[in-house]
mmCIF file of N, CA and C in Angstrom:
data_model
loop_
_atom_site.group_PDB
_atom_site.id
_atom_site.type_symbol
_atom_site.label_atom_id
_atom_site.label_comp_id
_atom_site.label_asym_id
_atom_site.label_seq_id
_atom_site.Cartn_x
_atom_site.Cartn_y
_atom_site.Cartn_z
ATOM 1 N N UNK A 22 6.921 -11.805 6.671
ATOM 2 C CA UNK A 22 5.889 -11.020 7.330
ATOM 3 C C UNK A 22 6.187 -10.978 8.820
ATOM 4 N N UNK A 23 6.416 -9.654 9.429
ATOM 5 C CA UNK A 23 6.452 -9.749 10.868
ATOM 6 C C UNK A 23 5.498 -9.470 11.435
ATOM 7 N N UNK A 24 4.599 -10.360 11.725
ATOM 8 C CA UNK A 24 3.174 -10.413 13.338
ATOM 9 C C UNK A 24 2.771 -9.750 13.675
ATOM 10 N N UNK A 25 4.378 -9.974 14.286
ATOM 11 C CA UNK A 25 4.495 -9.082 16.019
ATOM 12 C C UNK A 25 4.494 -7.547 15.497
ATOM 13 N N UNK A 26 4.439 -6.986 14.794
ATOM 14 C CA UNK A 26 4.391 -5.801 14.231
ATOM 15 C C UNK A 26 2.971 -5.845 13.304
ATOM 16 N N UNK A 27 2.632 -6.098 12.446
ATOM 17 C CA UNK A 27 1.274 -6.491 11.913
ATOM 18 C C UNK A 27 0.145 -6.796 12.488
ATOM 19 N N UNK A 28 0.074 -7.441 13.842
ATOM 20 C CA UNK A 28 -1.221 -7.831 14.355
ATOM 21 C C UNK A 28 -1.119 -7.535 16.117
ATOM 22 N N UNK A 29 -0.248 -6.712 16.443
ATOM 23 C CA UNK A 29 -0.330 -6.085 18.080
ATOM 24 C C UNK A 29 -0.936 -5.211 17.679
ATOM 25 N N UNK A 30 -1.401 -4.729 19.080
ATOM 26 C CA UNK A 30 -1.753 -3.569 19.253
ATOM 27 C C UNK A 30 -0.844 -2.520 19.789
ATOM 28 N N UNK A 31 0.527 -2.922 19.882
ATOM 29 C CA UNK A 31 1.295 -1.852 20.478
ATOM 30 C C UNK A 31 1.403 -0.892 19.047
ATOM 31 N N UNK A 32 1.961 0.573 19.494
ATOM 32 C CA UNK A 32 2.046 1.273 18.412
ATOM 33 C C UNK A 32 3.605 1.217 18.535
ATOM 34 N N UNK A 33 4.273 1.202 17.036
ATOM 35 C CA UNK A 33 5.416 0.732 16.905
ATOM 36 C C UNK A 33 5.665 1.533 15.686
ATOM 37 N N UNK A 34 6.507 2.457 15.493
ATOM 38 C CA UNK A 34 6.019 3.305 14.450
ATOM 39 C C UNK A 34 7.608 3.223 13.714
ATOM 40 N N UNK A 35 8.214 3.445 12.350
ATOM 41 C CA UNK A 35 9.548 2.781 11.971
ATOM 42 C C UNK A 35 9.749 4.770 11.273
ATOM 43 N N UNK A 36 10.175 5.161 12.404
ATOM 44 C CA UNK A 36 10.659 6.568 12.105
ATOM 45 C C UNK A 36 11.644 6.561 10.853
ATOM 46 N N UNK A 37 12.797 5.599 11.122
ATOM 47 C CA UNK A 37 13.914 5.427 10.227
ATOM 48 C C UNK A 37 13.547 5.040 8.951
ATOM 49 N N UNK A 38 12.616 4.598 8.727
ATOM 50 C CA UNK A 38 12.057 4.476 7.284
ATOM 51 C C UNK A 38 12.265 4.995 5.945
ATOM 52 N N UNK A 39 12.693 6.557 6.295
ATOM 53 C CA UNK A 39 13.124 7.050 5.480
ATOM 54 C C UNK A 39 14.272 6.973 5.074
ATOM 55 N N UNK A 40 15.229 6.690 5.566
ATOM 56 C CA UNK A 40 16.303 6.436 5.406
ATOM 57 C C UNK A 40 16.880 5.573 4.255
ATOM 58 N N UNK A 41 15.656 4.525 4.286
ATOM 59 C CA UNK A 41 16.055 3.204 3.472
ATOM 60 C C UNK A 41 15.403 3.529 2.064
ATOM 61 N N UNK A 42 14.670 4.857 1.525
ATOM 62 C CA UNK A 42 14.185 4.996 0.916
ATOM 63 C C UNK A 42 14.634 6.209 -0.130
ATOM 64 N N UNK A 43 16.355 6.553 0.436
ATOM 65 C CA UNK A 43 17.191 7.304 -0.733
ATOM 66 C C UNK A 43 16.573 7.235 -2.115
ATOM 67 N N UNK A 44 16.671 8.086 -2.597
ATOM 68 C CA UNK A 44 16.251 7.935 -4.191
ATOM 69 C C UNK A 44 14.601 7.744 -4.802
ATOM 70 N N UNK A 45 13.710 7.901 -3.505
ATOM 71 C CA UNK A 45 12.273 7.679 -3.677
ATOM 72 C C UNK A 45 10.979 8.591 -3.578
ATOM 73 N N UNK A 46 10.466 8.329 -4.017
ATOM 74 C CA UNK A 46 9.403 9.496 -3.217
ATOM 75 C C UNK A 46 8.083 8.636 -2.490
ATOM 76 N N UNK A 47 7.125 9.022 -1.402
ATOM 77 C CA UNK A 47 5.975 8.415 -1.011
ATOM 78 C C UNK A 47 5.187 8.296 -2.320
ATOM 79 N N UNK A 48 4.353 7.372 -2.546
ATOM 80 C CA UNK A 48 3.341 7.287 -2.889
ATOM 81 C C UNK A 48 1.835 7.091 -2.461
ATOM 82 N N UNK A 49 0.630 8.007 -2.112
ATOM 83 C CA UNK A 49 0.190 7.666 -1.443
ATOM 84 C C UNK A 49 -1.109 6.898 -2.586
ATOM 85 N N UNK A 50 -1.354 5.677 -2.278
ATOM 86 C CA UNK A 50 -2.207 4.950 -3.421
ATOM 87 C C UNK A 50 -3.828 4.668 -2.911
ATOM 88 N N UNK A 51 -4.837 5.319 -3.637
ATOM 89 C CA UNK A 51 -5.999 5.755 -3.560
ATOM 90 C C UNK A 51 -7.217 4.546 -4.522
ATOM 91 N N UNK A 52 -8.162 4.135 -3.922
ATOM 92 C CA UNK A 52 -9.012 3.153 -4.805
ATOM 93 C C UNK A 52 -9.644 4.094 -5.609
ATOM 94 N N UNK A 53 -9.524 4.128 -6.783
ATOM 95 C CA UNK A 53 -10.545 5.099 -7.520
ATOM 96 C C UNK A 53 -11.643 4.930 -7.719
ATOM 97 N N UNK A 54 -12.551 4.074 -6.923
ATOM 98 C CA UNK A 54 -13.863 4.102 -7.324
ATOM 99 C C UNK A 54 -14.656 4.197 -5.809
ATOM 100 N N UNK A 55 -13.482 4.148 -4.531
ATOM 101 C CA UNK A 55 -14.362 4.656 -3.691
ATOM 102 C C UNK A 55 -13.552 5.856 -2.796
ATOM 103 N N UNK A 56 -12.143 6.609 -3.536
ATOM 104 C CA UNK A 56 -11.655 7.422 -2.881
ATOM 105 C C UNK A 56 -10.835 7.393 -1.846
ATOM 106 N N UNK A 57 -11.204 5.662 -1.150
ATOM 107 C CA UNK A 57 -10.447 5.499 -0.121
ATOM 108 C C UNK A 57 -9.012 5.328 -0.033
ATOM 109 N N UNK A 58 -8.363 5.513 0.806
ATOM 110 C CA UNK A 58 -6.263 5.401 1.029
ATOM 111 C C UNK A 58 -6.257 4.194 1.307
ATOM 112 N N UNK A 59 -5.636 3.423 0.782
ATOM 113 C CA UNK A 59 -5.808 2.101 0.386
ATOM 114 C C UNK A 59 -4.244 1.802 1.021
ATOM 115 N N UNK A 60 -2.943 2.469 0.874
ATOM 116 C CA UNK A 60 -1.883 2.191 0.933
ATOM 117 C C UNK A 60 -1.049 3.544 0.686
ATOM 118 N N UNK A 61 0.037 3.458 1.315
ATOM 119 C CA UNK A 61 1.332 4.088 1.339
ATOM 120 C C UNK A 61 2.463 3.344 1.190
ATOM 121 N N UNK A 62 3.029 4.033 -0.133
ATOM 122 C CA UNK A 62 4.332 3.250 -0.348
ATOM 123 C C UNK A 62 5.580 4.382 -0.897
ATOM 124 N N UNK A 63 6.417 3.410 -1.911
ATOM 125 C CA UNK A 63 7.261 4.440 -2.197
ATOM 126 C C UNK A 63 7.520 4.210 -3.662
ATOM 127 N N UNK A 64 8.377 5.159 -4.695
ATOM 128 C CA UNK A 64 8.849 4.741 -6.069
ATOM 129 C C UNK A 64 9.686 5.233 -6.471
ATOM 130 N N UNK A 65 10.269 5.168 -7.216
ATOM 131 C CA UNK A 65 11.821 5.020 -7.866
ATOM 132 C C UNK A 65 11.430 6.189 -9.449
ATOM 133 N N UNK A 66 12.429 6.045 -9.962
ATOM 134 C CA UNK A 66 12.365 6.935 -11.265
ATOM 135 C C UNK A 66 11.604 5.370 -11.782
ATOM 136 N N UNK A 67 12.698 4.358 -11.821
ATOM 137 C CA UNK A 67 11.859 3.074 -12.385
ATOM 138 C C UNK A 67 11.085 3.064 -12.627
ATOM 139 N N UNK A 68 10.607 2.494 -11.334
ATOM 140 C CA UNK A 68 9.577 2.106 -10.888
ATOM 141 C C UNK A 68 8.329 2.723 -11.464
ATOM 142 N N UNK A 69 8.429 4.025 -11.144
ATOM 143 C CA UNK A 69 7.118 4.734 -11.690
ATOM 144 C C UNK A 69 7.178 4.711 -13.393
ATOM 145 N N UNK A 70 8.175 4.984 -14.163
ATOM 146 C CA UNK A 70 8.513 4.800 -15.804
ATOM 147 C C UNK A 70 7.568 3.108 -16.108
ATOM 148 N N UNK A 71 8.106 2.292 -15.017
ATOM 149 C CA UNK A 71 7.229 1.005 -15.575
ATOM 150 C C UNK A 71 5.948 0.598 -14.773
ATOM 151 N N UNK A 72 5.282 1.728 -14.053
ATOM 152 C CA UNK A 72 3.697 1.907 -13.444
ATOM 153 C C UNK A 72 2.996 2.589 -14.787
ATOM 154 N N UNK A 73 4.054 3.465 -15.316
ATOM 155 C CA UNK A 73 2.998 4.509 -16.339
ATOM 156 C C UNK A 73 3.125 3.523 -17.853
ATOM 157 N N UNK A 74 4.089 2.686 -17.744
ATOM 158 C CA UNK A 74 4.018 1.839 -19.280
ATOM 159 C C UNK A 74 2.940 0.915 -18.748
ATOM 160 N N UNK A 75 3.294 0.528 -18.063
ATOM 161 C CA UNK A 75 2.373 -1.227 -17.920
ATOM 162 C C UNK A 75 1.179 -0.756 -17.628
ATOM 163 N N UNK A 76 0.508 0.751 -16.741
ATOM 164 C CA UNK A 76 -0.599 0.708 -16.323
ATOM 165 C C UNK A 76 -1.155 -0.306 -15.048
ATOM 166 N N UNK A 77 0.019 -0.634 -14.617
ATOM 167 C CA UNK A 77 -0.347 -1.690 -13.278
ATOM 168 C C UNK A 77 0.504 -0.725 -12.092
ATOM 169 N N UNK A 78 0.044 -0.951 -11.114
ATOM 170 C CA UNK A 78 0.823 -0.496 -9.747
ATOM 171 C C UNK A 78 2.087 -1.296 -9.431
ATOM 172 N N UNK A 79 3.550 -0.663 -10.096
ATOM 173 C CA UNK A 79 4.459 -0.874 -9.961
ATOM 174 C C UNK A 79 5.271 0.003 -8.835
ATOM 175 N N UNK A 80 5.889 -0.867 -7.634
ATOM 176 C CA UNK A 80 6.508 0.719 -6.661
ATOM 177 C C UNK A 80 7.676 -0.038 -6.382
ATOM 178 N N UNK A 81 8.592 0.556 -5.603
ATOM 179 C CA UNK A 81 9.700 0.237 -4.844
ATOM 180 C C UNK A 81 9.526 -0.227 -3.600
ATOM 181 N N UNK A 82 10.523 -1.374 -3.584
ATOM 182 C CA UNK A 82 9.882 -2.233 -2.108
ATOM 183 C C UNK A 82 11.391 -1.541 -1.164
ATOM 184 N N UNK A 83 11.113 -0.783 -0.279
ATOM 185 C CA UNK A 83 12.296 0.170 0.507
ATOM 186 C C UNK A 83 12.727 -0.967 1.305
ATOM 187 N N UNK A 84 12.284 -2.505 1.653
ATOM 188 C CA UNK A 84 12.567 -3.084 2.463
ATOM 189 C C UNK A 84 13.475 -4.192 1.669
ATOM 190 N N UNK A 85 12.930 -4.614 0.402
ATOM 191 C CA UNK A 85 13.643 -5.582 -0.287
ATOM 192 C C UNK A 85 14.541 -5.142 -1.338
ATOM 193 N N UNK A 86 14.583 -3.567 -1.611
ATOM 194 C CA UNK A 86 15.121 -3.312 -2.460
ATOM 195 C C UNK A 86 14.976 -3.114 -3.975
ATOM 196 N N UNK A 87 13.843 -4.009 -4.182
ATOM 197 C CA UNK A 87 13.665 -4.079 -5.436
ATOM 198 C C UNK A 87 12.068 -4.088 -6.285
ATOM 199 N N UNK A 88 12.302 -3.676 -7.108
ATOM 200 C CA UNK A 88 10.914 -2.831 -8.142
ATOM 201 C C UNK A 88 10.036 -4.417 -7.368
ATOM 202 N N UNK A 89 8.600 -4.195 -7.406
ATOM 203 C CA UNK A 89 8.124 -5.191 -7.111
ATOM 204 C C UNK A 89 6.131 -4.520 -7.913
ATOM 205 N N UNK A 90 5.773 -5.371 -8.712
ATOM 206 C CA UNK A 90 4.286 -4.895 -9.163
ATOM 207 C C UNK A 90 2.844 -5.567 -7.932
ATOM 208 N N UNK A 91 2.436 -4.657 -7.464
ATOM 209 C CA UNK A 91 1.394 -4.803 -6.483
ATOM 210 C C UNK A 91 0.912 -5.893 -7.003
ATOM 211 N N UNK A 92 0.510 -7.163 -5.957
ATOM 212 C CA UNK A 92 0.199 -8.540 -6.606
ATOM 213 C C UNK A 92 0.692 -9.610 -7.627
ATOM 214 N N UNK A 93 1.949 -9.583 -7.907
ATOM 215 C CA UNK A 93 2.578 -10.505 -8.613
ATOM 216 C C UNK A 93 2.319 -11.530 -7.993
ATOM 217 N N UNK A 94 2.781 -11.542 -6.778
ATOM 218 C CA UNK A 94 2.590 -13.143 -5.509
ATOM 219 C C UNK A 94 1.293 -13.600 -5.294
ATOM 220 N N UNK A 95 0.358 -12.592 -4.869
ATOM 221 C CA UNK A 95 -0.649 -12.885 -4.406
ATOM 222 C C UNK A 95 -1.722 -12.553 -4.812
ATOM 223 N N UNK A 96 -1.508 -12.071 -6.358
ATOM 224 C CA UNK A 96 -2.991 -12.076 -7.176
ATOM 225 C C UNK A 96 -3.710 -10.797 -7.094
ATOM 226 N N UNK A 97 -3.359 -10.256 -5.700
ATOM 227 C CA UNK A 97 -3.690 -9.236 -5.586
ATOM 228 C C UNK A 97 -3.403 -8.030 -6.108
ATOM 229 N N UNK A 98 -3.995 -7.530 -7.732
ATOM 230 C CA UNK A 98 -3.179 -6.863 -8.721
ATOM 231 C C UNK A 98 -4.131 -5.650 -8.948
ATOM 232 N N UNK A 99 -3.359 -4.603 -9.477
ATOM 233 C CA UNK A 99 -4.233 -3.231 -9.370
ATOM 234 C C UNK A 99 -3.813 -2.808 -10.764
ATOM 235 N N UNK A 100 -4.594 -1.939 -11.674
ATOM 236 C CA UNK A 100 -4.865 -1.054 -12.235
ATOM 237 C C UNK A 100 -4.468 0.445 -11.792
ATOM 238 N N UNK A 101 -3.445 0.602 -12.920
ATOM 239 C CA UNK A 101 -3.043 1.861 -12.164
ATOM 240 C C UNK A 101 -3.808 3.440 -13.336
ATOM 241 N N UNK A 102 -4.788 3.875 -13.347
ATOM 242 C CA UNK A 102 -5.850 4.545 -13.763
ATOM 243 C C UNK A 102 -5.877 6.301 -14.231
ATOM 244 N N UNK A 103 -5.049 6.580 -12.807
ATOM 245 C CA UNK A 103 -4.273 7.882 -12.875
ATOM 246 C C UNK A 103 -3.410 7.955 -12.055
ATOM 247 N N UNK A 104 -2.661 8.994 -12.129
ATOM 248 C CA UNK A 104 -1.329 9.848 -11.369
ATOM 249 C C UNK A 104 -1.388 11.227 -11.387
ATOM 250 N N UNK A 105 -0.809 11.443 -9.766
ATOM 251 C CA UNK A 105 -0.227 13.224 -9.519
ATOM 252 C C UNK A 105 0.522 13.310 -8.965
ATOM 253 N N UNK A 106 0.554 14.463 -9.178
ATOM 254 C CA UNK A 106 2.061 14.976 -8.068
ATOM 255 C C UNK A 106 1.111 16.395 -7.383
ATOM 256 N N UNK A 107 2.224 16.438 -6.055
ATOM 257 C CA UNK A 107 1.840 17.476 -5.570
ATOM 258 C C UNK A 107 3.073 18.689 -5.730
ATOM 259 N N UNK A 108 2.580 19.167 -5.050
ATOM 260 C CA UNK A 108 2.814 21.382 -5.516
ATOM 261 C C UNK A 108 4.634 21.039 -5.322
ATOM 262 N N UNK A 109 5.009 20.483 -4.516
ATOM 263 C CA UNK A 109 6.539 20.241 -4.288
ATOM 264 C C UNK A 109 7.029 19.355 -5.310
ATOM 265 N N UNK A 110 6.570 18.578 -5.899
ATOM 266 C CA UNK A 110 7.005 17.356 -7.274
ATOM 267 C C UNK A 110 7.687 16.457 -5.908
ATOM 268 N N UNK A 111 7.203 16.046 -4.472
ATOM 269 C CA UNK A 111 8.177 15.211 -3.650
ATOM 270 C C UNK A 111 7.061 14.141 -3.578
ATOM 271 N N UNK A 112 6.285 14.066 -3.854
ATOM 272 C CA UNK A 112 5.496 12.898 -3.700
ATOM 273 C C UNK A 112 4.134 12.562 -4.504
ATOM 274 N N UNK A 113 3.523 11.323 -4.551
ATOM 275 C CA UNK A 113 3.237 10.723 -5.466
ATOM 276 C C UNK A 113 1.286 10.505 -5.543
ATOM 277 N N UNK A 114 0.163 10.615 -5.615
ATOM 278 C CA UNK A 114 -0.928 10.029 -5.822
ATOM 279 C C UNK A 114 -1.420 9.278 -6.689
ATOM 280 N N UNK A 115 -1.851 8.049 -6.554
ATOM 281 C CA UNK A 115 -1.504 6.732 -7.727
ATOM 282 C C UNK A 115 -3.541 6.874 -7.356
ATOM 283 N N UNK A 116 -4.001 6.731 -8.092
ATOM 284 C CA UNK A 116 -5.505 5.916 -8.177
ATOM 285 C C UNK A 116 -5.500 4.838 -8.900
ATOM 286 N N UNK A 117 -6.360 4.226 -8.132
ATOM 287 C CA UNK A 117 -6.329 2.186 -8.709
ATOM 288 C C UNK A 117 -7.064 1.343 -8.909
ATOM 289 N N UNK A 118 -7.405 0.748 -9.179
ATOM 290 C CA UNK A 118 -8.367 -0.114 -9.027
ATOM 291 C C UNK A 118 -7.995 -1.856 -9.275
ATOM 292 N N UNK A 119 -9.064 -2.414 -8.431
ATOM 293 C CA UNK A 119 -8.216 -3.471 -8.029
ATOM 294 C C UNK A 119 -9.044 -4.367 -9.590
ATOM 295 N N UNK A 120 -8.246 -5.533 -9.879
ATOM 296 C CA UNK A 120 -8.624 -6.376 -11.159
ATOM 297 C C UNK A 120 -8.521 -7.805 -10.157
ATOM 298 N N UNK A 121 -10.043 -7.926 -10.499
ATOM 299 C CA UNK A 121 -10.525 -9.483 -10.057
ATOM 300 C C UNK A 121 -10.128 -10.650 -10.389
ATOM 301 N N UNK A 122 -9.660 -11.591 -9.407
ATOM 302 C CA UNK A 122 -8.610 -12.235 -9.892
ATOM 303 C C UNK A 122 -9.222 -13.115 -10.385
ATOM 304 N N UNK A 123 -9.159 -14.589 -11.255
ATOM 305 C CA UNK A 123 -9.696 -15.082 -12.179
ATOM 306 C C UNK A 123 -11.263 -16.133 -11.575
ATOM 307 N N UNK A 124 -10.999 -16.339 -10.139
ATOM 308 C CA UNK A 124 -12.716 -16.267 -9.549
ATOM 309 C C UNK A 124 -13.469 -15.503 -9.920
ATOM 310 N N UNK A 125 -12.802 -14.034 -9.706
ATOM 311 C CA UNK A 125 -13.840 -12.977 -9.737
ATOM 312 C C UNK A 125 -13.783 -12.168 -8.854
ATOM 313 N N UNK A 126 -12.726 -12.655 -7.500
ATOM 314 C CA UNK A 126 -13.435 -12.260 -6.627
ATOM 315 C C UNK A 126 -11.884 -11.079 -6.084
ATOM 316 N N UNK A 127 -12.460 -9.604 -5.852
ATOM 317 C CA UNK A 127 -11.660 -8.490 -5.587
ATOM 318 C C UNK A 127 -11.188 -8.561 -3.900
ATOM 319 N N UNK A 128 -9.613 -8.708 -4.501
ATOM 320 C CA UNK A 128 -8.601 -8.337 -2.846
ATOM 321 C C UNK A 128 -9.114 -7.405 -2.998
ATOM 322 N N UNK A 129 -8.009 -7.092 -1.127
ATOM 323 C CA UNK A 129 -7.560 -5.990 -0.691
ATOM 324 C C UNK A 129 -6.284 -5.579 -1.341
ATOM 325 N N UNK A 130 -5.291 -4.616 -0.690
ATOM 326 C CA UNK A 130 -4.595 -4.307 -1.383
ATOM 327 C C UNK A 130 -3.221 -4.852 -0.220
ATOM 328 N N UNK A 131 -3.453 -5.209 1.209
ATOM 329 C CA UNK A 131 -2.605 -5.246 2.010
ATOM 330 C C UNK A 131 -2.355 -6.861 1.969
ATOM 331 N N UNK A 132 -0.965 -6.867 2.320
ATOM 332 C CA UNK A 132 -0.517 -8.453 2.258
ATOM 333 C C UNK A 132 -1.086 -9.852 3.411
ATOM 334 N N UNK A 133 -1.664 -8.840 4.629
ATOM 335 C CA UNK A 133 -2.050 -9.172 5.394
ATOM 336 C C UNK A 133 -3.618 -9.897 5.381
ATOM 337 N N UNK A 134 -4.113 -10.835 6.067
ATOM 338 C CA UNK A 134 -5.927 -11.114 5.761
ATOM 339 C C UNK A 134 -6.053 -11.079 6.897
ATOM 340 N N UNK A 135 -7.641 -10.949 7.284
ATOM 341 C CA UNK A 135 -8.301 -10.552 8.445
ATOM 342 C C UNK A 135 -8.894 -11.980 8.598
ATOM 343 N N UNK A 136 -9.672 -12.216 9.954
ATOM 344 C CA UNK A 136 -10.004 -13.955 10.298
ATOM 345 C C UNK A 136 -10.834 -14.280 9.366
ATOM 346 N N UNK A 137 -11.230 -13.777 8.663
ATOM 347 C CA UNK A 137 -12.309 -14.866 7.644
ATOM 348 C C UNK A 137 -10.953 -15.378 6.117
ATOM 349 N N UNK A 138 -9.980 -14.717 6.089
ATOM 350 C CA UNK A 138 -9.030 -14.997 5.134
ATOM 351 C C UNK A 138 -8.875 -13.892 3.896
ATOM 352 N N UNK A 139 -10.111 -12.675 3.876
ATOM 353 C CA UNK A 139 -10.034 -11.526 2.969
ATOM 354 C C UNK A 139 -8.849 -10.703 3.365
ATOM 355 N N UNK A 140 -8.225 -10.859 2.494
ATOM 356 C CA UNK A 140 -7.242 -9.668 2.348
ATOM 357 C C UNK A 140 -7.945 -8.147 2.354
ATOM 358 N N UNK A 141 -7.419 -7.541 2.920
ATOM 359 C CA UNK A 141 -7.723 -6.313 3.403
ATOM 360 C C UNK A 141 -6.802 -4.905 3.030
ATOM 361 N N UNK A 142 -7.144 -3.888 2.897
ATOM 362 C CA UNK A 142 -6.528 -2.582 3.236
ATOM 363 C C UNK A 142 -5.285 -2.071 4.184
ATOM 364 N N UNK A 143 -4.315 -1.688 3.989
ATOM 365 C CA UNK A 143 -3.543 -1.342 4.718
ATOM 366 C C UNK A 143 -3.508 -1.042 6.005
ATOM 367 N N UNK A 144 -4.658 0.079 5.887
ATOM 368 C CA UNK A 144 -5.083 0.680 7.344
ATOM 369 C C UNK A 144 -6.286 0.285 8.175
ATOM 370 N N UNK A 145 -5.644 -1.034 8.923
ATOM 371 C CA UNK A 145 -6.919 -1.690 9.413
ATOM 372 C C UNK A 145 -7.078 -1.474 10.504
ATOM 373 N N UNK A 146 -5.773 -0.709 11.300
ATOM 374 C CA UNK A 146 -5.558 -0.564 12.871
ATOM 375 C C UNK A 146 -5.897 0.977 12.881
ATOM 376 N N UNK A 147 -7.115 1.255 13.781
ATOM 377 C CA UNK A 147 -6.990 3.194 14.519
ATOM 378 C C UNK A 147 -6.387 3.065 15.711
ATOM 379 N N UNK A 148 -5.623 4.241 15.872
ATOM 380 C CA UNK A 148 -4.817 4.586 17.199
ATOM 381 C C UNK A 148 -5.558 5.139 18.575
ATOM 382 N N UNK A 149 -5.935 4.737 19.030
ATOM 383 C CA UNK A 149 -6.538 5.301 20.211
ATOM 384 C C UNK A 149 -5.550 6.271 20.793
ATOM 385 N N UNK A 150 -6.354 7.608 20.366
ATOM 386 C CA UNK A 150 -5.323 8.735 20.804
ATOM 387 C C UNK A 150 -5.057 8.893 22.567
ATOM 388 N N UNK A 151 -5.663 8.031 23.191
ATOM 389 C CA UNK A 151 -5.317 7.980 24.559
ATOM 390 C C UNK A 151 -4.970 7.433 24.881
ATOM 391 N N UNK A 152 -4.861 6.289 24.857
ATOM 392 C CA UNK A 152 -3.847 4.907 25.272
ATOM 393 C C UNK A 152 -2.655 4.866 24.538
ATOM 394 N N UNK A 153 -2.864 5.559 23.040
ATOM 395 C CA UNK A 153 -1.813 4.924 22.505
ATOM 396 C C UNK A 153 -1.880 3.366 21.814
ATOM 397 N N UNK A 154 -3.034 2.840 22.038
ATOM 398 C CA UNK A 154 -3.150 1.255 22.122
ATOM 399 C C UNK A 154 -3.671 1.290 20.230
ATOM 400 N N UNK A 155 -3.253 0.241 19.742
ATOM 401 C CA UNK A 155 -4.115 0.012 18.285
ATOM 402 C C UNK A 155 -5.656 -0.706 18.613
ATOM 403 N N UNK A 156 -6.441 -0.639 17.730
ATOM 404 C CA UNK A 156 -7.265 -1.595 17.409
ATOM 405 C C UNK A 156 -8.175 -1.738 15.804
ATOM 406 N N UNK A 157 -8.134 -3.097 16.015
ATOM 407 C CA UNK A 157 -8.495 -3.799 14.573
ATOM 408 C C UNK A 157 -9.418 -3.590 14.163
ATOM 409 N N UNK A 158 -9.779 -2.772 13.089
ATOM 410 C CA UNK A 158 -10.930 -2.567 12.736
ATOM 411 C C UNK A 158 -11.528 -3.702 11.347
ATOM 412 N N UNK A 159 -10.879 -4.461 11.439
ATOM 413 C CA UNK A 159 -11.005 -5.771 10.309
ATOM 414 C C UNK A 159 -10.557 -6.567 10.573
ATOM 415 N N UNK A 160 -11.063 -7.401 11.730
ATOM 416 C CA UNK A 160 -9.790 -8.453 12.247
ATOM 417 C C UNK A 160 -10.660 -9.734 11.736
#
């Protein structure tokens, strides 16, 4: 996990991203029970062949290389409910829902936790379109 990228407020944005993601398409992954964008990722022919068997949120990790199912590590595991494509077939809409882990008690979907220790949503930082500066909207 890098921090210094995860918890500044500088905006630091990884243009090249795509690059590392030959052979993929975005996925943009949606909570289906409150609509919200929960996450952006990416998937493979795989990858997605074993999201639509298993019914779990399976994607491609562009950084590690390899198929990885949302929450294997950290419990934090999703239901994968429906799928689309859009008008180009270049990218992906996953709806999800998250499955309570054996407390009971429902992550977020991001690897990251905010100060009380809840794992949280991807998009926890808004950009202040004038500064440029981030800030935490779940810290």
């Amino acid at each position: 996990m890098n921090t210094d990228i995860e918890e500044n407020t500088e905006l630091s944005l990884d243009f090249a991203k795509l690059s590392a993601a030959a052979g993929c398409v975005p996925v943009a992954v949606q909570n289906a029970d409150t609509g919200e964008v929960i996450l952006v990722a990416y998937t493979n022919e795989a990858a997605m062949q074993e999201a639509f068997k298993t019914r779990k949120l399976v994607l491609w990790s562009t950084s590690r290389l390899e198929m990885w199912e949302k929450g294997a590590t950290s419990g934090h595991r999703f239901e994968l409910v429906e799928a689309f494509v859009n008008c180009e077939q270049n990218s992906l809409l996953y709806k999800v829902r998250p499955i309570p882990s054996p407390d009971g008690r429902v992550n977020g979907i991001c690897h990251t936790s905010n100060e009380k220790g809840d794992a949280r949503n991807c998009f926890y930082r808004r950009i202040n379109m004038d500064s440029m500066e981030l800030v935490n909207v779940d810290p």
